[in-house]
Short mmCIF file of C-alpha atoms and ligand atoms in Angstrom, two decimals:
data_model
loop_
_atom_site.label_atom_id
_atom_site.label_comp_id
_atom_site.label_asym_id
_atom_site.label_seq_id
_atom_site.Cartn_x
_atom_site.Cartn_y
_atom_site.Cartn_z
CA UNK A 1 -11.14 29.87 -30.01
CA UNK A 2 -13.35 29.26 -26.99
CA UNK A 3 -12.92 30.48 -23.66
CA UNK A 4 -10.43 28.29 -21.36
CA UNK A 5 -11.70 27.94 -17.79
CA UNK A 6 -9.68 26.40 -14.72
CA UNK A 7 -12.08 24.57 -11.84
CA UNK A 8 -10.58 24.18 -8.25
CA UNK A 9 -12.41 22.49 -5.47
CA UNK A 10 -12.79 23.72 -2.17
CA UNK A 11 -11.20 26.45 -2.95
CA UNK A 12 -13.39 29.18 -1.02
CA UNK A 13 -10.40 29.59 1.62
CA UNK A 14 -6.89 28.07 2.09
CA UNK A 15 -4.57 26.38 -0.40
CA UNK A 16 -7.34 26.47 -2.91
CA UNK A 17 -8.37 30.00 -2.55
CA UNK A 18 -4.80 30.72 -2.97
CA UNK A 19 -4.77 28.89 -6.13
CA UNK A 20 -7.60 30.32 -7.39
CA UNK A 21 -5.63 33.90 -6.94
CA UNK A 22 -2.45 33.24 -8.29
CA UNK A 23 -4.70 31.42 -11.74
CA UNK A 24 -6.58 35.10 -12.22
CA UNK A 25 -3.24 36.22 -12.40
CA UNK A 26 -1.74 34.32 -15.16
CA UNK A 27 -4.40 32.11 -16.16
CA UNK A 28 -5.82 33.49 -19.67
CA UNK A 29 -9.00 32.22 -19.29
CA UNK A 30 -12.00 32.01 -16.68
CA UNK A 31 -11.10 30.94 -13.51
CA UNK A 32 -13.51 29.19 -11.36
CA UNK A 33 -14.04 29.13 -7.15
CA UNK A 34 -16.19 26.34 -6.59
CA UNK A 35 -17.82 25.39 -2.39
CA UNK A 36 -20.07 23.02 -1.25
CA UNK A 37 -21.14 26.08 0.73
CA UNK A 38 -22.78 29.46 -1.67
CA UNK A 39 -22.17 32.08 0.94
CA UNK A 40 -18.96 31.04 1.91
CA UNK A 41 -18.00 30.38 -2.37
CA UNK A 42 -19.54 33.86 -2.92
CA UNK A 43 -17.97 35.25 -0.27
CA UNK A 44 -14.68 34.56 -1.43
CA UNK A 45 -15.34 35.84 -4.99
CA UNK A 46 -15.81 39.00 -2.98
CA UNK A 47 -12.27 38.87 -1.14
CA UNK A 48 -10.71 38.03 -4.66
CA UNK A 49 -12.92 41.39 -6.17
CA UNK A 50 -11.49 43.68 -3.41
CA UNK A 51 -7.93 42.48 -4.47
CA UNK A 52 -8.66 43.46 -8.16
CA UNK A 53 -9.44 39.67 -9.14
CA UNK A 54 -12.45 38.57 -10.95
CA UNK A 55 -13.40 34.90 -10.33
CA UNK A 56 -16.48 32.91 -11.10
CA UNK A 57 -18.64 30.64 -8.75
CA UNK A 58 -20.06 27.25 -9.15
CA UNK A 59 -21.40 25.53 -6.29
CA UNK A 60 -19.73 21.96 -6.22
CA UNK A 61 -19.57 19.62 -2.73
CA UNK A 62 -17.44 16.88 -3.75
CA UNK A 63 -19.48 14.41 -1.32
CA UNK A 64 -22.33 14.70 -3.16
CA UNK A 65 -22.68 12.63 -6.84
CA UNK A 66 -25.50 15.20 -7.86
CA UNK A 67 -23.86 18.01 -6.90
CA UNK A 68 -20.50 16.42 -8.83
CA UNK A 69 -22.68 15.69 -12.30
CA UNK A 70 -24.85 19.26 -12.26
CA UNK A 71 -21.39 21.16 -12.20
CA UNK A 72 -19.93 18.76 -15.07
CA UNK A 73 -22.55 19.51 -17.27
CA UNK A 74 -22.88 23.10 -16.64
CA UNK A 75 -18.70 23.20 -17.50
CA UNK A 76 -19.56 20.80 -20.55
CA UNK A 77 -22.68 23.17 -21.73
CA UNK A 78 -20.47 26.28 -21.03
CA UNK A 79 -16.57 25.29 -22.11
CA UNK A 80 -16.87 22.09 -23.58
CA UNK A 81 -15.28 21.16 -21.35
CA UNK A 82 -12.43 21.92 -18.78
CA UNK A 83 -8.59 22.98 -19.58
CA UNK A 84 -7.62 22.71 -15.94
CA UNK A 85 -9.22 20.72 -12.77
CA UNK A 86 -7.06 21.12 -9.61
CA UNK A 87 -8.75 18.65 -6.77
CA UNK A 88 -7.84 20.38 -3.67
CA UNK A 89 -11.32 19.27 -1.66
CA UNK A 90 -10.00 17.60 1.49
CA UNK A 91 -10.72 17.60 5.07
CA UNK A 92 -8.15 16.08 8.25
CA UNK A 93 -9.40 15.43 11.99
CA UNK A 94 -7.20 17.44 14.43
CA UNK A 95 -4.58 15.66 15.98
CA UNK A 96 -7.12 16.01 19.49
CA UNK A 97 -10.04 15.31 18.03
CA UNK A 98 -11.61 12.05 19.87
CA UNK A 99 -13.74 10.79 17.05
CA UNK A 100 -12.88 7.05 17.48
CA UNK A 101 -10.70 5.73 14.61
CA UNK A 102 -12.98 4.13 12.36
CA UNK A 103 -15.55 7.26 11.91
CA UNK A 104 -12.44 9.06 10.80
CA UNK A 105 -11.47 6.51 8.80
CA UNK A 106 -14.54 6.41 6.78
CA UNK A 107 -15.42 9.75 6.62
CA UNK A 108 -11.29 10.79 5.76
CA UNK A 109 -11.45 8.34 3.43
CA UNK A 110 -14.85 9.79 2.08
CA UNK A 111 -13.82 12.83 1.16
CA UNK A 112 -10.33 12.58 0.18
CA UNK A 113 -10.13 9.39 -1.69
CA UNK A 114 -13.73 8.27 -2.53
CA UNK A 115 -15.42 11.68 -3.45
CA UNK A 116 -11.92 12.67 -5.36
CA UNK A 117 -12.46 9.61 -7.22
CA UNK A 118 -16.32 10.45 -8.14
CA UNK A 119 -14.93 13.88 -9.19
CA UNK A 120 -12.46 12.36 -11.76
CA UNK A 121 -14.55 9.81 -12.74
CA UNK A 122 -16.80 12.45 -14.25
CA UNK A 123 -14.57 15.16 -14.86
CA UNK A 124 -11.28 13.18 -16.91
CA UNK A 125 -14.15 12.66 -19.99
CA UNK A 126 -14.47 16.74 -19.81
CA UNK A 127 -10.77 17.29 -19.68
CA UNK A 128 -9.31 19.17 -23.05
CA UNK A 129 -6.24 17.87 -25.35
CA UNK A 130 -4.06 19.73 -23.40
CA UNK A 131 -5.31 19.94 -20.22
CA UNK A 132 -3.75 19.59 -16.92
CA UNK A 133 -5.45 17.77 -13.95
CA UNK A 134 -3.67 17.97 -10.19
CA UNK A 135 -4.74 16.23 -7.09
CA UNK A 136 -3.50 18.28 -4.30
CA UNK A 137 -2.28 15.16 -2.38
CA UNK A 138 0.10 15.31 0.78
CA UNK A 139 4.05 14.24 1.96
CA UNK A 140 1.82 12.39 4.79
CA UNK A 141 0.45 9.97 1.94
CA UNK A 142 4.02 9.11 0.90
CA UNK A 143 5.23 8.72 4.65
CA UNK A 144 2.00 6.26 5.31
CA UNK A 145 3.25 4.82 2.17
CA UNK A 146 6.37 3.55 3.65
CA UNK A 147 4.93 2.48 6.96
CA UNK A 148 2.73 -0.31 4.75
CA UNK A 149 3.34 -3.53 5.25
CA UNK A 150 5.49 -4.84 2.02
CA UNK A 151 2.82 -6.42 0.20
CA UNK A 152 0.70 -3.37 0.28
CA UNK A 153 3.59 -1.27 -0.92
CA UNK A 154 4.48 -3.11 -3.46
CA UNK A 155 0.99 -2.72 -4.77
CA UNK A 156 0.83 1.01 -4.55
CA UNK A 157 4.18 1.00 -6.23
CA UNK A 158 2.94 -1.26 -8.96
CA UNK A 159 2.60 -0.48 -13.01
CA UNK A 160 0.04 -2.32 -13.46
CA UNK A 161 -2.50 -1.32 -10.09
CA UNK A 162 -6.15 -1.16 -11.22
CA UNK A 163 -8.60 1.35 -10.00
CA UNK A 164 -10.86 -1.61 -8.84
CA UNK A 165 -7.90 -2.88 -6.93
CA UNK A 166 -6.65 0.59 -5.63
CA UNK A 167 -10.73 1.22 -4.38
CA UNK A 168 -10.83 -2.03 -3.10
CA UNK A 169 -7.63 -1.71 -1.30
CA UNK A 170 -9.28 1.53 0.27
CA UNK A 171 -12.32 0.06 0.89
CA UNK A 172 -10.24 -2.89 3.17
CA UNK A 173 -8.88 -0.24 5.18
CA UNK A 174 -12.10 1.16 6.08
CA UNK A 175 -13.61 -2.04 6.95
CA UNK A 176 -10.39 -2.83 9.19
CA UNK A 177 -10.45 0.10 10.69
CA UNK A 178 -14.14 -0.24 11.96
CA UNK A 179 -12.69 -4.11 13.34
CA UNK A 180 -9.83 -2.39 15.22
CA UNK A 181 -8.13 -4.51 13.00
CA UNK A 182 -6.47 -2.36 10.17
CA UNK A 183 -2.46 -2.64 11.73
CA UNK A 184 -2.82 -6.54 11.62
CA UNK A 185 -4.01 -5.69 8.19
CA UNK A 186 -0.46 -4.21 7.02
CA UNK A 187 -1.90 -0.66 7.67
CA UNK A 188 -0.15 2.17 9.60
CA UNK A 189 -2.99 4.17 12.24
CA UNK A 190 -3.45 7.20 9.90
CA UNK A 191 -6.55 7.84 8.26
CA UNK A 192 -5.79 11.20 6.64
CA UNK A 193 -2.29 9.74 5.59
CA UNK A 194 -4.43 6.55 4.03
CA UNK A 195 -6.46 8.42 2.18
CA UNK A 196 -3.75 10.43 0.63
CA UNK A 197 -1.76 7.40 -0.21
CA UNK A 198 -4.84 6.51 -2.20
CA UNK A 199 -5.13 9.57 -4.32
CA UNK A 200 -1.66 9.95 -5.15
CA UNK A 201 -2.20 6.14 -6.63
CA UNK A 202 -5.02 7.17 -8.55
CA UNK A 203 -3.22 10.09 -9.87
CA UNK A 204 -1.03 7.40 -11.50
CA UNK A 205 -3.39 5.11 -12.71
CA UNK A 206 -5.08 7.81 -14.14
CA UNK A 207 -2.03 9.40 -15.99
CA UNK A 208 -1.10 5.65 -17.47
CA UNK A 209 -4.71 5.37 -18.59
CA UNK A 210 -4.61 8.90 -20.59
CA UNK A 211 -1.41 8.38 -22.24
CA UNK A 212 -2.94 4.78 -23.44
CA UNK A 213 -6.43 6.07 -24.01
CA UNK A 214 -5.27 9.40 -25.17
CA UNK A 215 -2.07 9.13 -26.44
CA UNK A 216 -1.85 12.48 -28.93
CA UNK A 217 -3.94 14.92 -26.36
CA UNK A 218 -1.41 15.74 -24.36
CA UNK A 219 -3.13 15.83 -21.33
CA UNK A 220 -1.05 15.81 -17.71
CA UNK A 221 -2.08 14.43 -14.39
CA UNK A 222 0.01 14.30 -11.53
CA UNK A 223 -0.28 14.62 -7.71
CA UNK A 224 1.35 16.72 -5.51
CA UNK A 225 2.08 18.26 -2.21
CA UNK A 226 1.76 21.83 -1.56
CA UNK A 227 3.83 21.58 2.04
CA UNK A 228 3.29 22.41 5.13
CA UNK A 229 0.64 25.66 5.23
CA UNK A 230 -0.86 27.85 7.29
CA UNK A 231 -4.57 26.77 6.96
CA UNK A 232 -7.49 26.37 9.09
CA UNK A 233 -6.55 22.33 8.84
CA UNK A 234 -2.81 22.55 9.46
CA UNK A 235 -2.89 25.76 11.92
CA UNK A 236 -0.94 28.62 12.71
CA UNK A 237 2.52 26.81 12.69
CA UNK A 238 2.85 25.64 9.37
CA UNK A 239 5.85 27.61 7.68
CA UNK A 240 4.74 28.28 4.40
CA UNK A 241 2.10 31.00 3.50
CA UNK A 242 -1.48 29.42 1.29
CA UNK A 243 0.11 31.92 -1.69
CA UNK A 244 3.15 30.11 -1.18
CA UNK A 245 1.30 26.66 -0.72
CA UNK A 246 -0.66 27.36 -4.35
CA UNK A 247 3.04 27.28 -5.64
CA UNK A 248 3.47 23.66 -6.36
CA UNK A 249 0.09 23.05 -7.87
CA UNK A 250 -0.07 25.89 -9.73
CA UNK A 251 3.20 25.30 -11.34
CA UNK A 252 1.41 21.59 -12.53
CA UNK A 253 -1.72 23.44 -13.42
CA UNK A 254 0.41 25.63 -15.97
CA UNK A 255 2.83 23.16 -17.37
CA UNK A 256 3.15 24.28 -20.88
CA UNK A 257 1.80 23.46 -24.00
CA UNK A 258 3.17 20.30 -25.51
CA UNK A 259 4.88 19.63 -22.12
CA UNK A 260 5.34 15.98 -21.56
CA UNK A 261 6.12 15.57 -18.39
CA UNK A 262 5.86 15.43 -14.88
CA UNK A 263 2.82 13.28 -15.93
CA UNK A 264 1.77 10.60 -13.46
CA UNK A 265 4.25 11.92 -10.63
CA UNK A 266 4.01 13.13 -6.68
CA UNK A 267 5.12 16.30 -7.06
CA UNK A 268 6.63 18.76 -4.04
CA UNK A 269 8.14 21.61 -4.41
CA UNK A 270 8.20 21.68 -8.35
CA UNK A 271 10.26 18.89 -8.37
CA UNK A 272 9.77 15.09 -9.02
CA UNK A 273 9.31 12.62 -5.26
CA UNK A 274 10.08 9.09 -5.57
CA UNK A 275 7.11 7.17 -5.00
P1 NAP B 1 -8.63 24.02 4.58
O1 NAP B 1 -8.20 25.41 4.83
O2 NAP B 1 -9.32 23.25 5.65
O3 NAP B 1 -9.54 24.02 3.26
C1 NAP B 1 -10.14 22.85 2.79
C2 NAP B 1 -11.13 23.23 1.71
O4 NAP B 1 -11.74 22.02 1.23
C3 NAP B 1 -12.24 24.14 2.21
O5 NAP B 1 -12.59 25.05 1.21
C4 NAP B 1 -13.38 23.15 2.45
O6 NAP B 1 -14.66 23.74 2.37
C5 NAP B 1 -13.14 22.23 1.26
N1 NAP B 1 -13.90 20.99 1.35
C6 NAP B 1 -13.88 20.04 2.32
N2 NAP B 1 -14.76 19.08 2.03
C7 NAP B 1 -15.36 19.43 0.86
C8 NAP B 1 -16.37 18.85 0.06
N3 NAP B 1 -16.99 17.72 0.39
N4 NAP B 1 -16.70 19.46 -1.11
C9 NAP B 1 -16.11 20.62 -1.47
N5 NAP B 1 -15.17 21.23 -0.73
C10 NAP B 1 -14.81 20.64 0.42
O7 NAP B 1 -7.41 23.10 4.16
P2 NAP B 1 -6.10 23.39 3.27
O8 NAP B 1 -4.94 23.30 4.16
O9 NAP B 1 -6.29 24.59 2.40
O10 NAP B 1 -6.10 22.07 2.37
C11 NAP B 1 -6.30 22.04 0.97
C12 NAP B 1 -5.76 20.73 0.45
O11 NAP B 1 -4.35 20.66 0.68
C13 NAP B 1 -6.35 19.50 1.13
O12 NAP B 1 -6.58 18.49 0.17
C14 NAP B 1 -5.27 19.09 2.11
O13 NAP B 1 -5.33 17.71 2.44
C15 NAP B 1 -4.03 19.44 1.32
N6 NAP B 1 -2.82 19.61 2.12
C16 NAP B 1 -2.73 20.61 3.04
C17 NAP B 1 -1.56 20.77 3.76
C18 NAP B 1 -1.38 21.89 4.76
O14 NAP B 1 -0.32 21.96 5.42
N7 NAP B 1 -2.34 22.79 4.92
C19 NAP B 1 -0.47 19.89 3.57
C20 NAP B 1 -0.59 18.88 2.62
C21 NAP B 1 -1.77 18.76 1.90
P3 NAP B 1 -15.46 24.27 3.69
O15 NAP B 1 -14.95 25.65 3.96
O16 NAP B 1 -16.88 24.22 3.23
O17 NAP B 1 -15.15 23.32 4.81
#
């Protein structure tokens, strides 16, 4: 049987680093750092080798397409394919950062939602009969949820949500935001919390277009949150540790064979959010 391999993304410190080292502990099969940085990827394959872990590296900046396809065929040539993709990739502007709104719109919504979406749109053909995909999502994207006006909630809510519709929706709060005009628009003022909105509704639409386009693989998708953690983008407050941050989408990344479900669900704190 050939090797299984596990990809995270942006996973050379934080949450994802964390999840890399809890994987190369009960993972059987190659785990993978990838960075859109090389010294900073390979220089947390070293922290992981002087805890005993071994790693591999493959550059991968979700922002850039080329960078997105060169690693998908190298996994394809290598594996092919990929048993497990956790999308943890994602960037927030500090609370004090005075970057007017509508640059943080577009770039939040760059990384998070659009360049997430390039990296399952090429990935989810790679992904395994069996394989498990998580998009590290946030509670802050179900909170913004509920601050939509109705009409937009009812749409992220909805069955039967495109992802045309979901990118255009995205798309409308970017171009509102740059008119000052995205709270008439039904939008609350949080870019971050937007953009997380948006992947946790792609997480959906993906999972309902697997089970129809894939119905005996048995492949999961869900999005989750892995709380409130001490990172370099939440700070020194947050209570929970990044090991104790990986938890959650670990736990998704490992759901075992011939598991059904959660498939298509926010997920926090192994257990099952409304949406
Ligand atoms: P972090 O410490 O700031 O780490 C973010 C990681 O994403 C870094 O490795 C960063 O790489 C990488 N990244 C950013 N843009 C990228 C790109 N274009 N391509 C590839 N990698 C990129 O943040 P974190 O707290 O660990 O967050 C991880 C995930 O958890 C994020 O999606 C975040 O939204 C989510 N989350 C965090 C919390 C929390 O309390 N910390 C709560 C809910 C959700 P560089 O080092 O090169 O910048």
């Amino acid at each position: 049987m050939s090797t299984k391999v596990a990809v995270v993304t942006g996973s050379n410190k934080g949450i994802g680093l964390a999840i890399v080292r809890s994987l190369c502990k009960q993972y059987q099969g190659d785990v993978y750092i990838t960075a859109r940085d090389v010294g900073r990827g390979q220089e947390a394959v070293e922290s992981m080798v002087s805890e005993g872990l071994k790693p591999k590296f493959h550059q991968l900046d979700i922002n850039d397409l080329e960078s997105i396809t060169t690693a998908a065929a190298f996994f394809k040539d290598k594996y092919g394919g990929v048993d497990v993709l956790i999308n943890n990739a994602g960037i927030a502007f500090k609370a004090a950062d005075t970057t007017p709104f509508p640059v943080q719109a577009e770039v939040t919504l760059k990384t998070n939602y659009f360049a997430t979406r390039d990296m399952l749109t090429h990935f989810l053909p790679l992904i395994k009969a069996g394989g498990r995909v998580v998009n590290v999502s946030s509670f802050v994207g179900a909170r913004t949820l509920n601050k939509c006006n109705s009409a937009l909630q009812q749409r992220f809510r909805s069955e039967d949500i495109s992802e045309e519709e979901l990118n255009g929706l995205m798309e409308q709060f970017v171009d509102q935001a740059k008119k000052g005009e995205h709270e008439k628009g039904g939008w609350p003022d949080t870019a971050y919390g937007t953009s997380k909105t948006g992947l946790t509704v792609l997480s959906m639409i993906h999972a309902r277009r697997l089970s129809k386009e894939r119905p005996n693989d048995g492949v999961l998708v869900n999005a989750c949150c892995p709380g409130w953690v001490r990172t370099d983008m939440a700070g020194s407050k947050a209570p929970k540790s990044p090991d104790e941050g990986a938890i959650t989408p670990v736990y998704l990344a490992l759901l075992p064979p011939g598991a059904a479900e959660p498939h298509g669900k926010f997920v926090s704190d192994k257990e099952v959010q409304q949406w």
